[in-house]
């Protein structure tokens, strides 16, 4: 009797699980499957959602997986662009909810005015499986971002201090948190915002792993790279570091993540929140383009 009761409970649980995982269809034609549902505030247009996403085609091939990328998506909820859209699905979910939405590939890419990419069949659905981590209005989001950045600044400072001590480095530290080692003091001019600079560089992780180098870059043929300084063309750590150098000088920059690639990193190359090393040689400094009288110089705010 006890054995039969156990089987009965098992079958009942299995049936309930199957019911909970059935695909439903909304009034607008959105096909969805709720996995976890909690009571909580549902997002409205303009709110920012932070969520994990696994994207699959109709052959169950994974097109994207933010779990493997190591960083969830963040997206401001927009007015649904078409009936049965992903945005409609997101509006159904509160914090900690999870669900799968089956979105028409034809409607999605037609609205984006793009052809169907390889791996996506005409007439098929794309499966968006979502786990909502946070629902915030714009003010809440900005406050959380500021707090996260402040916390990351402290973490980066500790990492840099430990690295400098371990390697017995003599560095110059700026108020922003940038550290640099002067390898060779240049004897030329210091660049200012609007100047064109020419630099050679090697970029490395703190582990010593090299991820980029002007000497090995096939696009530049191993020549220095040229760019205007002070115009946001490069990461903030480069802007500040290079404007502290003189022509002909060489430095190693130890750049906190908040002045480099931040929490985004560079997928497959630079992990999120990475402190970076750059060996930089300032090869040349030239004046930028002339501006008409009364016009601001390049880089001027």
PDB file of C-alpha atoms in Angstrom:
ATOM      1  CA  UNK A   1       0.000   0.000   0.000  1.00  0.00           C
ATOM      2  CA  UNK A   2       2.785   2.360   0.885  1.00  0.00           C
ATOM      3  CA  UNK A   3       4.572   1.464  -2.372  1.00  0.00           C
ATOM      4  CA  UNK A   4       1.441   2.169  -4.409  1.00  0.00           C
ATOM      5  CA  UNK A   5       0.986   5.518  -2.661  1.00  0.00           C
ATOM      6  CA  UNK A   6       4.558   6.487  -3.560  1.00  0.00           C
ATOM      7  CA  UNK A   7       3.962   5.635  -7.205  1.00  0.00           C
ATOM      8  CA  UNK A   8       0.713   7.606  -7.148  1.00  0.00           C
ATOM      9  CA  UNK A   9       2.479  10.660  -5.744  1.00  0.00           C
ATOM     10  CA  UNK A  10       5.213  10.323  -8.344  1.00  0.00           C
ATOM     11  CA  UNK A  11       2.723  10.147 -11.221  1.00  0.00           C
ATOM     12  CA  UNK A  12       0.765  13.109  -9.834  1.00  0.00           C
ATOM     13  CA  UNK A  13       3.951  15.179  -9.559  1.00  0.00           C
ATOM     14  CA  UNK A  14       4.973  14.240 -13.101  1.00  0.00           C
ATOM     15  CA  UNK A  15       1.564  15.240 -14.494  1.00  0.00           C
ATOM     16  CA  UNK A  16       1.673  18.549 -12.627  1.00  0.00           C
ATOM     17  CA  UNK A  17       5.182  19.251 -13.929  1.00  0.00           C
ATOM     18  CA  UNK A  18       4.051  18.515 -17.487  1.00  0.00           C
ATOM     19  CA  UNK A  19       1.099  20.874 -17.075  1.00  0.00           C
ATOM     20  CA  UNK A  20       3.319  23.609 -15.673  1.00  0.00           C
ATOM     21  CA  UNK A  21       5.678  23.258 -18.661  1.00  0.00           C
ATOM     22  CA  UNK A  22       3.054  23.250 -21.407  1.00  0.00           C
ATOM     23  CA  UNK A  23       3.296  25.853 -24.157  1.00  0.00           C
ATOM     24  CA  UNK A  24       0.598  28.514 -23.906  1.00  0.00           C
ATOM     25  CA  UNK A  25      -0.464  31.103 -26.477  1.00  0.00           C
ATOM     26  CA  UNK A  26      -1.387  34.689 -25.601  1.00  0.00           C
ATOM     27  CA  UNK A  27      -4.152  36.748 -27.241  1.00  0.00           C
ATOM     28  CA  UNK A  28      -1.527  38.313 -29.516  1.00  0.00           C
ATOM     29  CA  UNK A  29      -0.175  34.938 -30.624  1.00  0.00           C
ATOM     30  CA  UNK A  30       2.906  34.845 -28.383  1.00  0.00           C
ATOM     31  CA  UNK A  31       3.861  31.241 -27.612  1.00  0.00           C
ATOM     32  CA  UNK A  32       5.391  30.866 -24.157  1.00  0.00           C
ATOM     33  CA  UNK A  33       6.275  28.358 -21.469  1.00  0.00           C
ATOM     34  CA  UNK A  34       6.587  29.455 -17.826  1.00  0.00           C
ATOM     35  CA  UNK A  35       9.266  27.607 -15.831  1.00  0.00           C
ATOM     36  CA  UNK A  36       9.335  29.618 -12.578  1.00  0.00           C
ATOM     37  CA  UNK A  37       6.795  32.231 -11.498  1.00  0.00           C
ATOM     38  CA  UNK A  38       6.999  34.510  -8.460  1.00  0.00           C
ATOM     39  CA  UNK A  39       4.916  37.342  -7.125  1.00  0.00           C
ATOM     40  CA  UNK A  40       6.673  40.588  -7.807  1.00  0.00           C
ATOM     41  CA  UNK A  41       6.692  43.800  -9.757  1.00  0.00           C
ATOM     42  CA  UNK A  42       6.277  43.312 -13.477  1.00  0.00           C
ATOM     43  CA  UNK A  43       8.305  45.646 -15.717  1.00  0.00           C
ATOM     44  CA  UNK A  44       6.779  48.477 -17.680  1.00  0.00           C
ATOM     45  CA  UNK A  45       8.067  50.291 -20.746  1.00  0.00           C
ATOM     46  CA  UNK A  46      11.230  52.204 -19.815  1.00  0.00           C
ATOM     47  CA  UNK A  47      12.295  49.818 -17.040  1.00  0.00           C
ATOM     48  CA  UNK A  48      15.662  48.062 -17.294  1.00  0.00           C
ATOM     49  CA  UNK A  49      15.778  44.293 -17.018  1.00  0.00           C
ATOM     50  CA  UNK A  50      18.854  42.237 -16.198  1.00  0.00           C
ATOM     51  CA  UNK A  51      18.493  38.634 -17.323  1.00  0.00           C
ATOM     52  CA  UNK A  52      20.254  35.495 -18.442  1.00  0.00           C
ATOM     53  CA  UNK A  53      19.396  34.357 -21.949  1.00  0.00           C
ATOM     54  CA  UNK A  54      19.785  31.134 -23.898  1.00  0.00           C
ATOM     55  CA  UNK A  55      18.871  31.529 -27.564  1.00  0.00           C
ATOM     56  CA  UNK A  56      18.136  28.488 -29.743  1.00  0.00           C
ATOM     57  CA  UNK A  57      16.955  27.855 -33.288  1.00  0.00           C
ATOM     58  CA  UNK A  58      14.260  25.322 -34.211  1.00  0.00           C
ATOM     59  CA  UNK A  59      16.900  22.554 -34.402  1.00  0.00           C
ATOM     60  CA  UNK A  60      17.794  23.134 -30.738  1.00  0.00           C
ATOM     61  CA  UNK A  61      21.203  24.581 -31.653  1.00  0.00           C
ATOM     62  CA  UNK A  62      22.377  27.217 -29.176  1.00  0.00           C
ATOM     63  CA  UNK A  63      22.868  30.600 -30.856  1.00  0.00           C
ATOM     64  CA  UNK A  64      23.770  32.480 -27.695  1.00  0.00           C
ATOM     65  CA  UNK A  65      24.232  31.646 -24.021  1.00  0.00           C
ATOM     66  CA  UNK A  66      24.909  34.478 -21.558  1.00  0.00           C
ATOM     67  CA  UNK A  67      25.678  31.942 -18.816  1.00  0.00           C
ATOM     68  CA  UNK A  68      28.738  30.842 -20.821  1.00  0.00           C
ATOM     69  CA  UNK A  69      29.575  34.439 -21.717  1.00  0.00           C
ATOM     70  CA  UNK A  70      29.835  35.193 -17.996  1.00  0.00           C
ATOM     71  CA  UNK A  71      27.657  38.294 -18.130  1.00  0.00           C
ATOM     72  CA  UNK A  72      23.847  38.681 -18.170  1.00  0.00           C
ATOM     73  CA  UNK A  73      22.054  40.936 -20.634  1.00  0.00           C
ATOM     74  CA  UNK A  74      20.666  44.333 -19.687  1.00  0.00           C
ATOM     75  CA  UNK A  75      17.861  45.788 -21.759  1.00  0.00           C
ATOM     76  CA  UNK A  76      15.404  48.655 -21.491  1.00  0.00           C
ATOM     77  CA  UNK A  77      11.887  47.400 -22.123  1.00  0.00           C
ATOM     78  CA  UNK A  78      10.481  48.935 -25.297  1.00  0.00           C
ATOM     79  CA  UNK A  79       6.995  49.078 -26.751  1.00  0.00           C
ATOM     80  CA  UNK A  80       6.468  45.689 -28.480  1.00  0.00           C
ATOM     81  CA  UNK A  81       7.434  46.167 -32.164  1.00  0.00           C
ATOM     82  CA  UNK A  82       5.042  43.459 -33.395  1.00  0.00           C
ATOM     83  CA  UNK A  83       2.422  41.041 -32.051  1.00  0.00           C
ATOM     84  CA  UNK A  84       3.980  38.051 -30.321  1.00  0.00           C
ATOM     85  CA  UNK A  85       7.334  39.787 -29.815  1.00  0.00           C
ATOM     86  CA  UNK A  86      10.045  39.056 -27.231  1.00  0.00           C
ATOM     87  CA  UNK A  87       9.248  42.387 -25.548  1.00  0.00           C
ATOM     88  CA  UNK A  88       5.712  41.142 -24.844  1.00  0.00           C
ATOM     89  CA  UNK A  89       7.214  38.131 -23.127  1.00  0.00           C
ATOM     90  CA  UNK A  90       9.599  40.137 -20.972  1.00  0.00           C
ATOM     91  CA  UNK A  91       6.706  42.294 -19.752  1.00  0.00           C
ATOM     92  CA  UNK A  92       5.137  39.131 -18.280  1.00  0.00           C
ATOM     93  CA  UNK A  93       8.066  38.364 -15.959  1.00  0.00           C
ATOM     94  CA  UNK A  94       8.980  39.578 -12.492  1.00  0.00           C
ATOM     95  CA  UNK A  95      12.331  39.249 -10.720  1.00  0.00           C
ATOM     96  CA  UNK A  96      13.428  35.566 -10.407  1.00  0.00           C
ATOM     97  CA  UNK A  97      10.865  34.410 -12.988  1.00  0.00           C
ATOM     98  CA  UNK A  98      12.004  32.217 -15.857  1.00  0.00           C
ATOM     99  CA  UNK A  99      10.282  31.298 -19.100  1.00  0.00           C
ATOM    100  CA  UNK A 100      10.780  30.360 -22.734  1.00  0.00           C
ATOM    101  CA  UNK A 101       9.295  32.408 -25.577  1.00  0.00           C
ATOM    102  CA  UNK A 102       8.965  31.146 -29.124  1.00  0.00           C
ATOM    103  CA  UNK A 103       9.288  34.113 -31.480  1.00  0.00           C
ATOM    104  CA  UNK A 104       8.578  34.049 -35.210  1.00  0.00           C
ATOM    105  CA  UNK A 105      11.910  34.395 -37.003  1.00  0.00           C
ATOM    106  CA  UNK A 106      10.163  35.890 -40.041  1.00  0.00           C
ATOM    107  CA  UNK A 107       8.494  38.632 -37.968  1.00  0.00           C
ATOM    108  CA  UNK A 108      11.642  39.353 -35.939  1.00  0.00           C
ATOM    109  CA  UNK A 109      14.048  39.804 -38.849  1.00  0.00           C
ATOM    110  CA  UNK A 110      11.449  41.483 -41.049  1.00  0.00           C
ATOM    111  CA  UNK A 111      10.990  44.143 -38.347  1.00  0.00           C
ATOM    112  CA  UNK A 112      14.788  44.516 -38.151  1.00  0.00           C
ATOM    113  CA  UNK A 113      14.836  44.812 -41.971  1.00  0.00           C
ATOM    114  CA  UNK A 114      17.426  42.051 -42.145  1.00  0.00           C
ATOM    115  CA  UNK A 115      17.484  38.744 -44.037  1.00  0.00           C
ATOM    116  CA  UNK A 116      17.294  35.506 -42.084  1.00  0.00           C
ATOM    117  CA  UNK A 117      20.827  34.627 -40.962  1.00  0.00           C
ATOM    118  CA  UNK A 118      22.396  31.195 -41.564  1.00  0.00           C
ATOM    119  CA  UNK A 119      20.944  28.580 -39.223  1.00  0.00           C
ATOM    120  CA  UNK A 120      17.505  30.227 -39.058  1.00  0.00           C
ATOM    121  CA  UNK A 121      14.837  28.619 -41.273  1.00  0.00           C
ATOM    122  CA  UNK A 122      11.976  30.519 -42.888  1.00  0.00           C
ATOM    123  CA  UNK A 123       8.735  29.955 -40.987  1.00  0.00           C
ATOM    124  CA  UNK A 124      10.527  28.756 -37.860  1.00  0.00           C
ATOM    125  CA  UNK A 125      10.506  30.042 -34.284  1.00  0.00           C
ATOM    126  CA  UNK A 126      13.499  31.188 -32.268  1.00  0.00           C
ATOM    127  CA  UNK A 127      13.431  30.085 -28.638  1.00  0.00           C
ATOM    128  CA  UNK A 128      14.331  32.723 -26.036  1.00  0.00           C
ATOM    129  CA  UNK A 129      14.804  31.139 -22.591  1.00  0.00           C
ATOM    130  CA  UNK A 130      15.045  33.841 -19.947  1.00  0.00           C
ATOM    131  CA  UNK A 131      15.856  34.024 -16.232  1.00  0.00           C
ATOM    132  CA  UNK A 132      15.122  37.510 -14.844  1.00  0.00           C
ATOM    133  CA  UNK A 133      17.675  38.671 -12.284  1.00  0.00           C
ATOM    134  CA  UNK A 134      16.520  42.260 -11.743  1.00  0.00           C
ATOM    135  CA  UNK A 135      13.769  44.706 -12.700  1.00  0.00           C
ATOM    136  CA  UNK A 136      14.647  48.374 -12.122  1.00  0.00           C
ATOM    137  CA  UNK A 137      13.427  51.775 -13.169  1.00  0.00           C
ATOM    138  CA  UNK A 138      16.036  54.117 -14.640  1.00  0.00           C
ATOM    139  CA  UNK A 139      16.812  55.814 -11.312  1.00  0.00           C
ATOM    140  CA  UNK A 140      17.236  52.482  -9.515  1.00  0.00           C
ATOM    141  CA  UNK A 141      19.432  51.190 -12.322  1.00  0.00           C
ATOM    142  CA  UNK A 142      21.724  54.233 -12.297  1.00  0.00           C
ATOM    143  CA  UNK A 143      22.055  54.062  -8.499  1.00  0.00           C
ATOM    144  CA  UNK A 144      22.961  50.365  -8.672  1.00  0.00           C
ATOM    145  CA  UNK A 145      25.470  51.017 -11.476  1.00  0.00           C
ATOM    146  CA  UNK A 146      27.155  53.758  -9.460  1.00  0.00           C
ATOM    147  CA  UNK A 147      27.405  51.488  -6.410  1.00  0.00           C
ATOM    148  CA  UNK A 148      28.797  48.650  -8.513  1.00  0.00           C
ATOM    149  CA  UNK A 149      31.391  50.941 -10.085  1.00  0.00           C
ATOM    150  CA  UNK A 150      32.465  52.240  -6.677  1.00  0.00           C
ATOM    151  CA  UNK A 151      32.875  48.677  -5.460  1.00  0.00           C
ATOM    152  CA  UNK A 152      34.850  47.734  -8.578  1.00  0.00           C
ATOM    153  CA  UNK A 153      37.166  50.724  -8.139  1.00  0.00           C
ATOM    154  CA  UNK A 154      38.099  49.395  -4.679  1.00  0.00           C
ATOM    155  CA  UNK A 155      38.613  45.863  -5.983  1.00  0.00           C
ATOM    156  CA  UNK A 156      40.816  47.093  -8.834  1.00  0.00           C
ATOM    157  CA  UNK A 157      42.893  49.223  -6.449  1.00  0.00           C
ATOM    158  CA  UNK A 158      43.559  46.161  -4.266  1.00  0.00           C
ATOM    159  CA  UNK A 159      44.500  44.044  -7.300  1.00  0.00           C
ATOM    160  CA  UNK A 160      46.880  46.741  -8.583  1.00  0.00           C
ATOM    161  CA  UNK A 161      48.479  47.308  -5.160  1.00  0.00           C
ATOM    162  CA  UNK A 162      49.096  43.572  -4.799  1.00  0.00           C
ATOM    163  CA  UNK A 163      50.561  43.341  -8.321  1.00  0.00           C
ATOM    164  CA  UNK A 164      52.861  46.340  -7.775  1.00  0.00           C
ATOM    165  CA  UNK A 165      54.079  44.954  -4.436  1.00  0.00           C
ATOM    166  CA  UNK A 166      54.583  41.423  -5.775  1.00  0.00           C
ATOM    167  CA  UNK A 167      56.669  42.701  -8.706  1.00  0.00           C
ATOM    168  CA  UNK A 168      58.492  45.424  -6.699  1.00  0.00           C
ATOM    169  CA  UNK A 169      57.453  48.100  -9.182  1.00  0.00           C
ATOM    170  CA  UNK A 170      57.977  51.824  -8.796  1.00  0.00           C
ATOM    171  CA  UNK A 171      54.848  53.420 -10.205  1.00  0.00           C
ATOM    172  CA  UNK A 172      53.252  56.811 -10.564  1.00  0.00           C
ATOM    173  CA  UNK A 173      49.631  56.687  -9.415  1.00  0.00           C
ATOM    174  CA  UNK A 174      47.044  59.203 -10.593  1.00  0.00           C
ATOM    175  CA  UNK A 175      43.825  60.211  -8.757  1.00  0.00           C
ATOM    176  CA  UNK A 176      41.798  58.106 -11.222  1.00  0.00           C
ATOM    177  CA  UNK A 177      43.543  54.910 -10.123  1.00  0.00           C
ATOM    178  CA  UNK A 178      45.809  54.582 -13.172  1.00  0.00           C
ATOM    179  CA  UNK A 179      49.331  53.418 -12.343  1.00  0.00           C
ATOM    180  CA  UNK A 180      52.234  53.674 -14.757  1.00  0.00           C
ATOM    181  CA  UNK A 181      55.903  52.725 -14.736  1.00  0.00           C
ATOM    182  CA  UNK A 182      58.268  55.037 -16.618  1.00  0.00           C
ATOM    183  CA  UNK A 183      60.602  52.812 -18.634  1.00  0.00           C
ATOM    184  CA  UNK A 184      62.125  55.645 -20.637  1.00  0.00           C
ATOM    185  CA  UNK A 185      61.592  59.364 -20.149  1.00  0.00           C
ATOM    186  CA  UNK A 186      60.917  60.994 -23.482  1.00  0.00           C
ATOM    187  CA  UNK A 187      62.608  64.228 -24.529  1.00  0.00           C
ATOM    188  CA  UNK A 188      59.877  65.590 -26.798  1.00  0.00           C
ATOM    189  CA  UNK A 189      56.563  67.373 -26.289  1.00  0.00           C
ATOM    190  CA  UNK A 190      53.650  66.147 -24.231  1.00  0.00           C
ATOM    191  CA  UNK A 191      50.481  65.571 -26.257  1.00  0.00           C
ATOM    192  CA  UNK A 192      47.371  67.592 -25.499  1.00  0.00           C
ATOM    193  CA  UNK A 193      43.748  66.983 -26.447  1.00  0.00           C
ATOM    194  CA  UNK A 194      43.365  67.325 -30.207  1.00  0.00           C
ATOM    195  CA  UNK A 195      46.901  66.223 -31.103  1.00  0.00           C
ATOM    196  CA  UNK A 196      47.494  63.221 -33.346  1.00  0.00           C
ATOM    197  CA  UNK A 197      49.655  60.634 -31.645  1.00  0.00           C
ATOM    198  CA  UNK A 198      51.505  57.616 -33.001  1.00  0.00           C
ATOM    199  CA  UNK A 199      52.099  54.735 -30.594  1.00  0.00           C
ATOM    200  CA  UNK A 200      53.460  51.221 -30.444  1.00  0.00           C
ATOM    201  CA  UNK A 201      51.917  48.996 -27.788  1.00  0.00           C
ATOM    202  CA  UNK A 202      51.592  45.503 -26.359  1.00  0.00           C
ATOM    203  CA  UNK A 203      48.461  44.662 -24.341  1.00  0.00           C
ATOM    204  CA  UNK A 204      48.507  41.930 -21.678  1.00  0.00           C
ATOM    205  CA  UNK A 205      46.400  40.515 -18.877  1.00  0.00           C
ATOM    206  CA  UNK A 206      47.929  40.557 -15.383  1.00  0.00           C
ATOM    207  CA  UNK A 207      48.766  36.888 -15.929  1.00  0.00           C
ATOM    208  CA  UNK A 208      51.163  38.027 -18.651  1.00  0.00           C
ATOM    209  CA  UNK A 209      49.015  36.627 -21.465  1.00  0.00           C
ATOM    210  CA  UNK A 210      49.295  38.900 -24.506  1.00  0.00           C
ATOM    211  CA  UNK A 211      46.031  39.792 -26.243  1.00  0.00           C
ATOM    212  CA  UNK A 212      47.044  42.551 -28.659  1.00  0.00           C
ATOM    213  CA  UNK A 213      50.147  44.142 -30.158  1.00  0.00           C
ATOM    214  CA  UNK A 214      50.789  46.845 -32.743  1.00  0.00           C
ATOM    215  CA  UNK A 215      54.018  45.043 -33.663  1.00  0.00           C
ATOM    216  CA  UNK A 216      52.046  41.945 -34.727  1.00  0.00           C
ATOM    217  CA  UNK A 217      48.924  43.593 -36.124  1.00  0.00           C
ATOM    218  CA  UNK A 218      48.545  42.502 -39.773  1.00  0.00           C
ATOM    219  CA  UNK A 219      46.196  45.409 -40.533  1.00  0.00           C
ATOM    220  CA  UNK A 220      48.858  47.983 -39.701  1.00  0.00           C
ATOM    221  CA  UNK A 221      51.732  45.914 -41.031  1.00  0.00           C
ATOM    222  CA  UNK A 222      53.503  46.138 -37.696  1.00  0.00           C
ATOM    223  CA  UNK A 223      53.568  49.934 -37.811  1.00  0.00           C
ATOM    224  CA  UNK A 224      52.542  52.254 -34.942  1.00  0.00           C
ATOM    225  CA  UNK A 225      48.860  53.141 -34.660  1.00  0.00           C
ATOM    226  CA  UNK A 226      47.740  56.742 -35.145  1.00  0.00           C
ATOM    227  CA  UNK A 227      44.735  58.402 -33.498  1.00  0.00           C
ATOM    228  CA  UNK A 228      43.607  61.755 -32.084  1.00  0.00           C
ATOM    229  CA  UNK A 229      44.110  61.980 -28.333  1.00  0.00           C
ATOM    230  CA  UNK A 230      41.457  63.402 -26.011  1.00  0.00           C
ATOM    231  CA  UNK A 231      38.490  62.551 -28.215  1.00  0.00           C
ATOM    232  CA  UNK A 232      37.370  59.262 -26.727  1.00  0.00           C
ATOM    233  CA  UNK A 233      38.839  57.178 -29.539  1.00  0.00           C
ATOM    234  CA  UNK A 234      40.625  54.902 -27.055  1.00  0.00           C
ATOM    235  CA  UNK A 235      39.971  53.653 -23.511  1.00  0.00           C
ATOM    236  CA  UNK A 236      40.213  56.298 -20.734  1.00  0.00           C
ATOM    237  CA  UNK A 237      43.345  54.684 -19.263  1.00  0.00           C
ATOM    238  CA  UNK A 238      45.162  55.267 -22.568  1.00  0.00           C
ATOM    239  CA  UNK A 239      43.915  58.839 -22.871  1.00  0.00           C
ATOM    240  CA  UNK A 240      45.224  59.753 -19.433  1.00  0.00           C
ATOM    241  CA  UNK A 241      48.418  57.723 -19.612  1.00  0.00           C
ATOM    242  CA  UNK A 242      49.535  58.964 -23.025  1.00  0.00           C
ATOM    243  CA  UNK A 243      48.905  62.601 -22.097  1.00  0.00           C
ATOM    244  CA  UNK A 244      51.315  62.083 -19.181  1.00  0.00           C
ATOM    245  CA  UNK A 245      54.088  60.938 -21.544  1.00  0.00           C
ATOM    246  CA  UNK A 246      56.560  62.824 -23.713  1.00  0.00           C
ATOM    247  CA  UNK A 247      57.402  62.007 -27.310  1.00  0.00           C
ATOM    248  CA  UNK A 248      59.998  59.249 -27.383  1.00  0.00           C
ATOM    249  CA  UNK A 249      58.969  57.942 -23.970  1.00  0.00           C
ATOM    250  CA  UNK A 250      58.078  54.392 -22.977  1.00  0.00           C
ATOM    251  CA  UNK A 251      55.773  53.374 -20.125  1.00  0.00           C
ATOM    252  CA  UNK A 252      53.896  50.410 -18.771  1.00  0.00           C
ATOM    253  CA  UNK A 253      50.309  51.321 -17.908  1.00  0.00           C
ATOM    254  CA  UNK A 254      48.510  49.333 -15.199  1.00  0.00           C
ATOM    255  CA  UNK A 255      44.909  50.214 -15.992  1.00  0.00           C
ATOM    256  CA  UNK A 256      41.956  49.491 -13.669  1.00  0.00           C
ATOM    257  CA  UNK A 257      38.990  47.847 -15.337  1.00  0.00           C
ATOM    258  CA  UNK A 258      36.865  50.977 -14.856  1.00  0.00           C
ATOM    259  CA  UNK A 259      39.295  52.843 -17.146  1.00  0.00           C
ATOM    260  CA  UNK A 260      39.545  49.929 -19.584  1.00  0.00           C
ATOM    261  CA  UNK A 261      36.839  47.552 -20.820  1.00  0.00           C
ATOM    262  CA  UNK A 262      34.823  47.435 -17.593  1.00  0.00           C
ATOM    263  CA  UNK A 263      32.297  44.747 -16.814  1.00  0.00           C
ATOM    264  CA  UNK A 264      31.759  44.054 -20.515  1.00  0.00           C
ATOM    265  CA  UNK A 265      35.349  43.013 -21.192  1.00  0.00           C
ATOM    266  CA  UNK A 266      35.959  41.708 -24.693  1.00  0.00           C
ATOM    267  CA  UNK A 267      34.347  38.284 -25.244  1.00  0.00           C
ATOM    268  CA  UNK A 268      36.923  35.565 -25.736  1.00  0.00           C
ATOM    269  CA  UNK A 269      39.807  38.007 -25.260  1.00  0.00           C
ATOM    270  CA  UNK A 270      39.483  40.113 -22.092  1.00  0.00           C
ATOM    271  CA  UNK A 271      37.429  38.782 -19.140  1.00  0.00           C
ATOM    272  CA  UNK A 272      34.960  41.166 -17.458  1.00  0.00           C
ATOM    273  CA  UNK A 273      36.396  43.568 -14.847  1.00  0.00           C
ATOM    274  CA  UNK A 274      40.011  42.933 -15.876  1.00  0.00           C
ATOM    275  CA  UNK A 275      42.945  45.090 -14.800  1.00  0.00           C
ATOM    276  CA  UNK A 276      45.164  45.407 -17.894  1.00  0.00           C
ATOM    277  CA  UNK A 277      48.842  45.998 -18.670  1.00  0.00           C
ATOM    278  CA  UNK A 278      49.956  48.010 -21.682  1.00  0.00           C
ATOM    279  CA  UNK A 279      53.566  48.588 -22.702  1.00  0.00           C
ATOM    280  CA  UNK A 280      53.343  51.839 -24.663  1.00  0.00           C
ATOM    281  CA  UNK A 281      55.888  53.803 -26.702  1.00  0.00           C
ATOM    282  CA  UNK A 282      54.911  57.315 -27.766  1.00  0.00           C
ATOM    283  CA  UNK A 283      56.538  57.426 -31.198  1.00  0.00           C
ATOM    284  CA  UNK A 284      55.273  60.786 -32.435  1.00  0.00           C
ATOM    285  CA  UNK A 285      53.052  63.746 -31.574  1.00  0.00           C
ATOM    286  CA  UNK A 286      51.583  66.027 -34.230  1.00  0.00           C
ATOM    287  CA  UNK A 287      49.158  68.906 -34.221  1.00  0.00           C
ATOM    288  CA  UNK A 288      45.590  68.000 -35.010  1.00  0.00           C
ATOM    289  CA  UNK A 289      43.506  69.510 -37.841  1.00  0.00           C
ATOM    290  CA  UNK A 290      43.224  73.290 -37.777  1.00  0.00           C
ATOM    291  CA  UNK A 291      39.850  74.658 -36.680  1.00  0.00           C
ATOM    292  CA  UNK A 292      38.043  77.739 -37.872  1.00  0.00           C
ATOM    293  CA  UNK A 293      38.236  80.865 -35.626  1.00  0.00           C
ATOM    294  CA  UNK A 294      35.746  80.654 -32.777  1.00  0.00           C
ATOM    295  CA  UNK A 295      35.331  76.883 -33.157  1.00  0.00           C
ATOM    296  CA  UNK A 296      36.313  74.534 -30.322  1.00  0.00           C
ATOM    297  CA  UNK A 297      39.483  72.520 -30.806  1.00  0.00           C
ATOM    298  CA  UNK A 298      39.101  68.744 -31.203  1.00  0.00           C
ATOM    299  CA  UNK A 299      38.505  67.096 -27.848  1.00  0.00           C
ATOM    300  CA  UNK A 300      37.422  70.362 -26.187  1.00  0.00           C
ATOM    301  CA  UNK A 301      34.274  70.124 -24.081  1.00  0.00           C
TER     302      UNK A 301
END
